[in-house]
Amino acid sequence: MRKQIRKIGILTSGGDASGMNAAIRAAVRYAIYKKIEVYGYYEGFKGLIANNYKVLTNNSVGGIIDRGGTVLFTARSEEFKTKEGLLKAKNNLKENSIDALVVIGGDGSFRGARDLSEFGVNVVGIPATIDNDIYGTDLSLGFDTALNVIIDLVSKIRDTASSHERIFVVEVMGRNSGELAIKSGLACGSDYVLIPGIKFDLAKISSEIKNHRIGKRHTLLMVAEGAAKAEEVASSIKLLVDHEVRFSVLGHIQRGGSPTAVDRLIAAQFAKKAIDFIISGGTNAMVAIQKNKIEVVDFNEVFSKNKIIDKSLYDYAHILAL
Ligand code: F6P
């Protein structure tokens, strides 16, 4: 017989992403509506090991839907990667009579959740990372907000770039993924996008800039942090083009800010699907959005492949820049 779910835990783990709070709010309120009590663990898996939690109520998650970051705080826990850490977490959950755990985070956090499930804990993941690099979901929370932050910042950079007729190299986050760079490059009308996994030739780019860019007031290169350092790209181009070049590393600004409508709406839908999945007895999977439908994807499937960059978007961004 299926075990009745009376109490769940929820935590946020890894790099914070805008929309995490909206997901916490929706998960807590929907769970309470389904007569389930919710414990919020602080600082991700670290809080699970330290048994640092607070009982979350409808009121305690009020006023957070529009806030970036995470009210449950987050951390990258090394102890959780050990057997002792996992055992402590499992025992704490057992002592607190937690029937299942909702983990809001990225790929690394889901691997932690999967490891915990091997100790008999029911787990479900809600994808949240600005990198949007999780296989199995078209979007993860925080990506759309980060994209919008980048677009806003780059339009400011273009103002000054064209005023001074400068070449600008802008470095965006994404760890090993080029998702933020390609999509922001396309959305900002950048001339070049440098991403991991696709070779680039700075000599060729520089000669194009030199020979074919006469009359252009600005030239913009979007660089994914996993592909190159903006500073190095800028100094190489400067040497080859002999024109004013500046660089800007957008950094953690990309992770902050109030979530966009897209992130708030997916957060609400992910949370409902995650709670329903747990109630149905499901475990060891993440909720996802695929072709506009909210789905559940088994962790084994999630970890079986790497998310592939849409090369046609990369090519198209360069066609439009011609
Ligand atoms: O995974 C999200 C992310 O922002 C990456 O894009 C970036 O490489 C990394 O986290 C930065 O990590 P930290 O906040 O620990 O410096």
XYZ file of N, CA, C and O in Angstrom, residues 130-132 139 142-158 168-174 177-196 220-225 248-251 254 309-310 313-314 316-318 320-321:
272
model
N 20.843 29.354 -13.112
C 20.872 30.312 -14.228
C 21.585 29.710 -15.443
O 21.441 30.203 -16.544
N 22.361 28.642 -15.230
C 23.128 28.047 -16.330
C 22.234 27.317 -17.350
O 22.632 27.127 -18.494
N 21.061 26.907 -16.914
C 20.118 26.147 -17.758
C 20.811 24.970 -18.444
O 20.629 24.724 -19.644
N 13.873 24.479 -19.544
C 14.201 25.645 -18.719
C 14.420 25.238 -17.275
O 13.766 24.318 -16.774
N 15.487 30.650 -12.907
C 16.588 31.607 -12.806
C 17.182 31.972 -14.152
O 17.753 33.049 -14.306
N 17.033 31.065 -15.143
C 17.646 31.324 -16.446
C 17.016 32.539 -17.125
O 17.711 33.441 -17.595
N 15.697 32.572 -17.148
C 15.031 33.671 -17.851
C 15.318 35.017 -17.179
O 15.528 36.022 -17.849
N 15.351 34.999 -15.842
C 15.655 36.251 -15.130
C 17.077 36.693 -15.444
O 17.319 37.875 -15.743
N 18.020 35.757 -15.414
C 19.421 36.103 -15.709
C 19.556 36.661 -17.121
O 20.255 37.645 -17.358
N 18.844 36.025 -18.053
C 18.869 36.482 -19.449
C 18.382 37.928 -19.540
O 18.984 38.766 -20.226
N 17.315 38.216 -18.841
C 16.766 39.584 -18.860
C 17.704 40.585 -18.200
O 17.811 41.727 -18.646
N 18.389 40.145 -17.142
C 19.376 41.026 -16.493
C 20.495 41.334 -17.492
O 20.908 42.483 -17.669
N 20.971 40.292 -18.178
C 22.065 40.485 -19.148
C 21.637 41.447 -20.263
O 22.373 42.364 -20.638
N 20.420 41.238 -20.773
C 19.933 42.097 -21.858
C 19.925 43.561 -21.411
O 20.351 44.463 -22.140
N 19.468 43.772 -20.185
C 19.409 45.129 -19.647
C 20.819 45.731 -19.537
O 21.063 46.874 -19.945
N 21.749 44.934 -19.018
C 23.119 45.436 -18.826
C 23.814 45.686 -20.168
O 24.506 46.693 -20.340
N 23.599 44.772 -21.109
C 24.282 44.916 -22.399
C 23.740 46.121 -23.171
O 24.494 46.806 -23.874
N 22.454 46.424 -23.000
C 21.956 47.604 -23.719
C 22.607 48.870 -23.162
O 22.845 49.828 -23.890
N 22.958 48.842 -21.890
C 23.680 49.993 -21.305
C 25.116 50.048 -21.862
O 25.638 51.123 -22.167
N 25.713 48.867 -22.007
C 27.076 48.821 -22.554
C 27.088 49.335 -23.997
O 27.985 50.066 -24.409
N 26.042 48.986 -24.751
C 25.980 49.446 -26.157
C 25.919 50.963 -26.246
O 26.482 51.557 -27.166
N 33.516 45.888 -27.613
C 33.285 45.444 -26.231
C 33.213 43.923 -26.153
O 32.538 43.287 -26.954
N 33.906 43.381 -25.178
C 33.838 41.941 -24.921
C 33.112 41.775 -23.590
O 33.553 42.302 -22.562
N 31.981 41.071 -23.607
C 31.177 40.911 -22.396
C 31.199 39.444 -21.971
O 30.855 38.552 -22.760
N 31.617 39.200 -20.733
C 31.675 37.814 -20.232
C 30.440 37.516 -19.393
O 30.121 38.252 -18.460
N 29.765 36.439 -19.757
C 28.589 36.028 -18.981
C 28.855 34.694 -18.284
O 29.741 33.941 -18.678
N 28.044 34.412 -17.274
C 28.212 33.153 -16.521
C 27.701 31.960 -17.332
O 27.309 32.100 -18.485
N 27.669 30.817 -16.675
C 27.164 29.619 -17.327
C 28.002 28.385 -17.041
O 27.737 27.313 -17.563
N 28.506 25.784 -19.636
C 27.445 25.849 -20.640
C 27.461 27.182 -21.389
O 27.794 28.220 -20.825
N 27.059 27.131 -22.656
C 27.014 28.355 -23.466
C 25.610 28.901 -23.628
O 25.373 29.826 -24.403
N 24.639 28.316 -22.886
C 23.225 28.718 -23.031
C 23.010 30.212 -22.834
O 22.348 30.864 -23.639
N 23.545 30.752 -21.729
C 23.332 32.180 -21.451
C 23.986 33.028 -22.533
O 23.425 34.026 -22.971
N 25.181 32.617 -22.978
C 25.901 33.410 -23.981
C 25.175 33.405 -25.324
O 24.978 34.451 -25.935
N 24.742 32.235 -25.781
C 24.062 32.164 -27.086
C 22.763 32.957 -27.053
O 22.494 33.777 -27.930
N 21.961 32.703 -26.016
C 20.635 33.315 -26.023
C 20.717 34.819 -25.754
O 19.968 35.595 -26.341
N 21.653 35.226 -24.900
C 21.777 36.668 -24.689
C 22.425 37.304 -25.918
O 22.079 38.414 -26.309
N 23.335 36.569 -26.567
C 23.975 37.084 -27.781
C 22.932 37.344 -28.860
O 22.913 38.406 -29.497
N 22.038 36.391 -29.025
C 20.979 36.531 -30.027
C 20.029 37.674 -29.643
O 19.655 38.501 -30.467
N 19.686 37.713 -28.364
C 18.713 38.718 -27.904
C 19.307 40.122 -27.874
O 18.561 41.099 -27.934
N 20.623 40.223 -27.761
C 21.266 41.552 -27.694
C 21.824 41.974 -29.043
O 22.358 43.065 -29.170
N 21.741 41.106 -30.038
C 22.292 41.443 -31.349
C 23.798 41.537 -31.332
O 24.381 42.429 -31.970
N 24.457 40.632 -30.621
C 25.923 40.712 -30.553
C 26.532 40.204 -31.865
O 25.894 39.457 -32.612
N 27.755 40.618 -32.131
C 28.403 40.263 -33.397
C 29.023 38.874 -33.359
O 29.073 38.182 -34.366
N 29.514 38.511 -32.182
C 30.139 37.188 -32.031
C 29.729 36.591 -30.690
O 29.507 37.313 -29.725
N 29.633 35.265 -30.682
C 29.356 34.544 -29.438
C 30.436 33.477 -29.295
O 30.643 32.679 -30.213
N 31.130 33.480 -28.165
C 32.156 32.453 -27.925
C 31.655 31.535 -26.816
O 31.373 32.003 -25.704
N 31.519 30.261 -27.147
C 30.978 29.315 -26.156
C 31.847 28.062 -26.062
O 32.563 27.733 -27.015
N 31.749 27.347 -24.924
C 32.524 26.107 -24.813
C 32.031 25.088 -25.847
O 30.832 25.048 -26.140
N 30.235 43.971 -30.625
C 29.976 43.309 -29.344
C 30.271 41.813 -29.435
O 29.779 41.129 -30.332
N 31.079 41.337 -28.497
C 31.348 39.891 -28.417
C 30.823 39.380 -27.080
O 31.192 39.922 -26.031
N 29.980 38.372 -27.111
C 29.515 37.740 -25.875
C 30.385 36.508 -25.643
O 30.500 35.652 -26.522
N 30.974 36.420 -24.468
C 31.853 35.291 -24.170
C 31.311 34.513 -22.979
O 31.079 35.089 -21.903
N 31.104 33.227 -23.143
C 30.693 32.387 -22.018
C 31.914 32.173 -21.128
O 33.015 31.928 -21.638
N 31.722 32.246 -19.817
C 32.869 32.116 -18.908
C 33.625 30.797 -19.107
O 34.822 30.714 -18.841
N 33.940 43.660 -20.085
C 33.115 43.747 -18.885
C 32.721 42.337 -18.454
O 32.196 41.558 -19.260
N 33.024 42.013 -17.195
C 32.621 40.702 -16.650
C 31.374 40.952 -15.812
O 31.439 41.615 -14.778
N 30.234 40.435 -16.269
C 28.980 40.791 -15.585
C 28.864 40.151 -14.202
O 28.250 40.714 -13.307
N 29.447 38.985 -14.027
C 29.549 38.371 -12.697
C 28.216 38.082 -12.005
O 27.204 37.802 -12.663
N 24.275 38.875 -12.479
C 23.376 38.040 -13.292
C 22.498 37.118 -12.452
O 21.497 36.599 -12.926
N 23.806 22.136 -26.702
C 23.539 23.509 -27.143
C 22.851 23.488 -28.513
O 23.163 22.641 -29.354
N 21.925 24.403 -28.715
C 21.252 24.497 -30.009
C 22.174 25.241 -30.987
O 22.209 26.464 -31.030
N 20.902 28.009 -33.276
C 20.742 29.356 -32.709
C 22.068 30.103 -32.746
O 22.113 31.299 -33.013
N 23.143 29.358 -32.474
C 24.494 29.930 -32.511
C 24.787 30.437 -33.930
O 25.218 31.569 -34.125
N 22.651 31.125 -36.262
C 21.697 32.191 -36.620
C 22.134 33.541 -36.029
O 22.053 34.575 -36.698
N 22.639 33.508 -34.787
C 23.107 34.741 -34.148
C 24.205 35.379 -35.003
O 24.248 36.595 -35.180
N 25.072 34.535 -35.585
C 26.163 35.073 -36.419
C 25.658 35.527 -37.794
O 26.191 36.487 -38.361
N 22.742 36.892 -38.338
C 22.104 38.201 -38.121
C 23.116 39.310 -37.888
O 22.810 40.480 -38.074
N 24.319 38.919 -37.467
C 25.333 39.937 -37.150
C 26.101 40.379 -38.383
O 26.875 41.323 -38.340
